[in-house]
Every structure is written in C-alpha cells, then in structure tokens.
Coordinates of C-alpha atoms in Angstrom, one line a residue:
Chain A
D470 CA -26.3 19.4 -6.1
G471 CA -26.0 19.1 -2.3
G472 CA -22.7 19.2 -0.7
I473 CA -20.0 21.0 1.3
T474 CA -18.0 23.8 -0.3
Q475 CA -14.7 24.9 1.2
S476 CA -12.7 27.9 0.1
P477 CA -10.1 28.8 -0.8
K478 CA -8.5 25.5 -2.0
Y479 CA -5.0 26.9 -1.5
L480 CA -4.0 29.7 0.9
F481 CA -0.7 31.2 1.9
R482 CA -0.3 32.9 5.2
K483 CA 2.5 35.2 6.4
E484 CA 3.7 34.7 9.9
G485 CA 1.6 36.8 12.3
Q486 CA -1.5 36.9 10.1
N487 CA -4.9 35.5 10.8
V488 CA -6.6 33.7 8.0
T489 CA -10.2 32.4 7.7
L490 CA -11.3 29.2 5.8
S491 CA -14.8 29.2 4.6
C492 CA -17.1 26.1 4.9
E493 CA -20.7 26.1 3.6
Q494 CA -23.1 23.2 3.4
N495 CA -26.5 22.9 1.7
L496 CA -27.3 19.4 3.1
N497 CA -29.4 20.8 6.0
H498 CA -27.1 19.0 8.4
D499 CA -27.1 20.1 12.1
A500 CA -23.5 19.0 12.9
M501 CA -20.4 20.4 11.4
Y502 CA -16.7 19.7 12.0
W503 CA -13.2 21.0 11.3
Y504 CA -10.3 18.6 11.0
R505 CA -6.6 19.0 10.4
Q506 CA -4.7 16.4 8.5
D507 CA -0.9 16.1 8.5
P508 CA 1.2 13.6 6.5
G509 CA 1.2 10.2 8.1
Q510 CA -1.3 11.1 10.8
G511 CA -5.0 10.5 11.3
L512 CA -7.5 13.3 11.1
R513 CA -7.5 15.5 14.2
L514 CA -10.6 17.3 15.4
I515 CA -10.2 21.1 15.8
Y516 CA -13.7 22.2 16.6
Y517 CA -17.2 20.9 16.2
S518 CA -20.7 22.3 16.3
Q519 CA -23.9 20.3 16.8
I520 CA -26.3 23.2 16.6
V521 CA -26.4 26.8 15.5
N522 CA -24.8 29.3 18.0
D523 CA -23.0 26.5 19.8
F524 CA -19.6 24.8 19.3
Q525 CA -17.1 22.8 21.3
K526 CA -13.3 22.5 21.2
G527 CA -11.8 19.3 19.8
D528 CA -8.5 17.8 20.5
I529 CA -6.3 20.6 19.0
A530 CA -8.3 23.8 19.3
E531 CA -5.4 26.0 20.5
G532 CA -4.7 28.7 17.9
Y533 CA -8.0 28.3 16.1
S534 CA -11.4 29.9 16.4
V535 CA -14.8 29.2 14.9
S536 CA -18.4 30.6 14.7
R537 CA -21.7 29.1 13.9
E538 CA -24.1 31.9 13.3
K539 CA -26.0 30.1 10.5
K540 CA -26.8 26.4 10.1
E541 CA -25.1 26.2 6.7
S542 CA -21.9 28.0 7.6
F543 CA -19.0 27.1 9.9
P544 CA -15.9 29.2 9.2
L545 CA -12.5 28.5 10.8
T546 CA -10.0 31.2 11.6
V547 CA -6.4 30.2 12.0
T548 CA -4.8 32.8 14.3
S549 CA -1.3 33.9 14.7
A550 CA -1.2 31.9 17.9
Q551 CA -1.2 28.7 15.9
K552 CA 2.6 28.1 15.6
N553 CA 2.5 25.3 13.0
P554 CA -0.5 25.9 10.8
T555 CA 0.8 24.4 7.5
A556 CA -1.6 21.5 6.9
F557 CA -4.6 20.2 4.9
Y558 CA -7.9 21.4 6.5
L559 CA -11.1 19.5 6.1
C560 CA -14.6 20.6 6.9
A561 CA -17.3 18.0 7.4
S562 CA -21.0 17.7 8.3
S563 CA -23.4 15.0 9.4
Q564 CA -27.1 14.7 10.1
G565 CA -26.8 15.0 13.9
A566 CA -24.0 13.7 16.1
T567 CA -24.9 10.1 15.5
G568 CA -25.5 10.2 11.7
N569 CA -24.2 7.1 9.9
T570 CA -22.4 9.1 7.2
I571 CA -20.1 12.1 7.6
Y572 CA -19.6 14.1 4.4
F573 CA -16.4 16.1 3.7
G574 CA -15.6 19.2 1.7
E575 CA -12.8 19.2 -0.8
G576 CA -10.3 20.5 1.7
S577 CA -8.1 23.6 2.0
W578 CA -4.3 23.6 1.8
L579 CA -2.8 26.2 4.1
T580 CA 0.9 27.1 3.9
V581 CA 2.9 29.5 6.0
V582 CA 5.4 31.6 4.0
Chain B
G1409 CA -6.5 5.1 26.2
Q1410 CA -7.8 5.7 22.7
N1411 CA -6.0 4.0 19.8
I1412 CA -6.7 3.0 16.3
D1413 CA -4.2 0.8 14.5
Q1414 CA -3.9 0.1 10.8
P1415 CA -1.0 -1.1 8.6
T1416 CA 0.8 1.9 7.1
E1417 CA 1.1 0.5 3.6
M1418 CA -0.1 -2.5 1.6
T1419 CA 0.6 -3.6 -2.0
A1420 CA -1.7 -5.8 -4.1
T1421 CA -2.2 -6.8 -7.7
E1422 CA -4.9 -5.6 -10.1
G1423 CA -7.8 -8.1 -10.1
A1424 CA -6.9 -9.6 -6.8
I1425 CA -8.4 -9.3 -3.3
V1426 CA -7.0 -7.4 -0.4
Q1427 CA -8.0 -7.2 3.3
I1428 CA -7.1 -4.1 5.3
N1429 CA -7.3 -4.6 9.1
C1430 CA -8.2 -2.1 11.8
T1431 CA -7.9 -2.7 15.5
Y1432 CA -9.2 -0.2 18.1
Q1433 CA -9.2 0.6 21.8
T1434 CA -11.7 3.2 22.8
S1435 CA -13.6 4.1 26.0
G1436 CA -16.9 3.5 24.3
F1437 CA -18.2 2.4 20.9
N1438 CA -20.9 3.9 18.7
G1439 CA -19.9 2.7 15.2
L1440 CA -17.0 2.2 12.9
F1441 CA -16.4 4.0 9.6
W1442 CA -14.2 3.2 6.6
Y1443 CA -13.3 6.0 4.2
Q1444 CA -11.3 6.2 1.0
Q1445 CA -9.0 9.1 0.4
H1446 CA -7.0 9.7 -2.8
A1447 CA -3.9 11.8 -2.5
G1448 CA -4.7 15.5 -2.0
E1449 CA -8.5 14.9 -1.9
A1450 CA -11.2 14.7 0.7
P1451 CA -12.1 11.3 2.2
T1452 CA -15.2 9.7 0.7
F1453 CA -17.5 7.4 2.7
L1454 CA -17.3 3.6 2.1
S1455 CA -19.0 1.9 5.0
Y1456 CA -20.5 2.1 8.5
N1457 CA -20.7 -0.8 10.9
V1458 CA -22.4 -0.7 14.3
L1459 CA -23.3 -4.3 14.8
D1460 CA -21.1 -7.4 14.5
G1461 CA -20.9 -9.0 11.1
L1462 CA -20.2 -8.4 7.5
E1463 CA -21.7 -5.5 5.4
E1464 CA -21.3 -6.0 1.7
K1465 CA -21.5 -3.2 -0.8
G1466 CA -20.5 -4.1 -4.4
R1467 CA -16.7 -4.8 -4.5
F1468 CA -16.2 -3.6 -1.0
S1469 CA -17.2 -5.3 2.2
S1470 CA -16.6 -4.4 5.9
F1471 CA -16.6 -6.6 8.9
L1472 CA -16.8 -5.8 12.6
S1473 CA -16.2 -7.7 15.8
R1474 CA -16.9 -5.5 18.8
S1475 CA -15.7 -8.0 21.3
K1476 CA -12.3 -8.2 19.6
G1477 CA -12.1 -4.5 18.8
Y1478 CA -11.5 -5.4 15.2
S1479 CA -12.6 -4.6 11.8
Y1480 CA -11.5 -5.2 8.2
L1481 CA -12.2 -3.8 4.8
L1482 CA -12.2 -6.3 2.0
L1483 CA -11.7 -5.1 -1.6
K1484 CA -12.4 -7.5 -4.4
E1485 CA -11.5 -7.4 -8.1
L1486 CA -9.0 -4.7 -7.5
Q1487 CA -8.7 -1.9 -10.0
M1488 CA -5.9 0.6 -10.5
K1489 CA -8.3 3.4 -9.3
D1490 CA -8.4 1.7 -5.9
S1491 CA -4.9 3.0 -5.2
A1492 CA -5.6 5.3 -2.3
S1493 CA -5.4 5.6 1.5
Y1494 CA -8.1 3.8 3.5
L1495 CA -9.1 5.4 6.8
C1496 CA -10.6 3.6 9.7
A1497 CA -12.5 5.7 12.3
V1498 CA -14.4 4.8 15.5
R1499 CA -17.1 6.9 17.0
E1500 CA -17.0 7.2 20.8
S1501 CA -20.2 6.8 22.7
S1502 CA -19.2 9.4 25.3
N1503 CA -19.2 12.4 23.0
Y1504 CA -20.0 10.9 19.5
Q1505 CA -16.7 12.1 18.1
L1506 CA -14.6 10.1 15.7
I1507 CA -11.2 8.8 16.5
W1508 CA -9.2 8.3 13.3
G1509 CA -6.5 5.9 12.4
A1510 CA -3.5 7.2 10.4
G1511 CA -4.7 5.4 7.3
T1512 CA -3.5 2.5 5.1
K1513 CA -1.9 3.4 1.8
L1514 CA -2.9 0.8 -0.8
I1515 CA -0.7 0.4 -3.8
I1516 CA -2.2 -1.5 -6.8
K1517 CA 0.3 -3.0 -9.3
P1518 CA -0.7 -4.2 -12.8

C-alpha cells in the first residue's frame, strides 16, 4: 500500500539531546513537509522540500534541521536548541506544491523528560 | 495579516446536520482544504475547493466564497464516528504553503 511512514510513534528526549524523526513515503511525491501540532493550535510548518536536495524553512524552523537526500525520505532532527520540543509531529507529502491533496503520516509524539 | 478562524467547539446530535464555518484572511489564495482529525491521529483529507460553490462528496459537502473569504463544511446524517476535530487550511498563492486554522472540535451526542 502507498503511504507515509513515520517512526518512532513515541519518543522521549532528555534535555540536551538531539533526536531524529524518520519520514518515508512511497507515493512518488515531490513535495514533503514537517508540521508541529500543539494542543488548541493549528498545524505550524517547520520545514518543507519541493525537490530532492532542496528544502526551505517554514514558520518555526529554529531548533530543527532536515535533509532531503532521497525523494522518498525527509528526516527531521530536533536539536537541543529547540527549547520546547514536546509536541505531536506530522510529516506530509503532496504531488508538487499545488497538489490538491496533502497526505499525512501517522505522527510522532515527542516528550522531553 | 494571515488569519484563519473557526469555532473552537460544536455539539450536534446523531442523525442531524451540522455546518462548520471557516473565515480567512490571506495575502493570496490558491485553494482551501478541509481535514478530519481524530484525537491522537493524523489528519485525513475531506475536501478541496479552489472555485466558488459547493462540492458534494457523500455525507460531506464543502462550500467556498472567495469574495467573502468564507467556507463551510456541511456534515449530514451525523454518526458517532464523526466526533473529531475538523481543520480548515488555506493555501497561499505566494509560496503555496498552507495556513491552518486551530480546528473545530465536533462532539456528537446520541
């Protein structure tokens, strides 16, 4: 089945640690996105990529980093510089920037302990 | 500025009809999306409107008026499984990125 796979589903991070969230899609989509969701707020864009080896900062990129070395993969690293990382993280993809459907992975819950 | 407004919470009765409104102010417009999100899960796609008018898809319909910066999602024959948050998002024409509303939590009562 085609889709987006995020892992891990649940992740605990100690203060000062970097952690990486995996996102893989087999939909052959060019565009991929990372969003953060906090209770009572809309999804906020962290980073997006419209093509391999290229990515742009979203509204809340500080404390995060990404890479896009392969079309199907768009991992997100939450660095120690992100002071409030506890949130629900969603990876998404679409067929180009103007695709009429954006598909989401199942999400990853990150908690700082 | 950019802004998407939706009611925070709505309550409806099983079998009834409910309309969830979304108003937006963006610098440019390239389509409006509605998504359903159950608690702790990823959003799932419901509808996409880029032209004015009503799009019907089974029990769900979505309406858009670009001149008024307004959309609504209409849910008919409500079922208990429709209890979820409904997210409205507008794609900007400047960079094709989505601006998301905070979502409307819909509670269905028997």
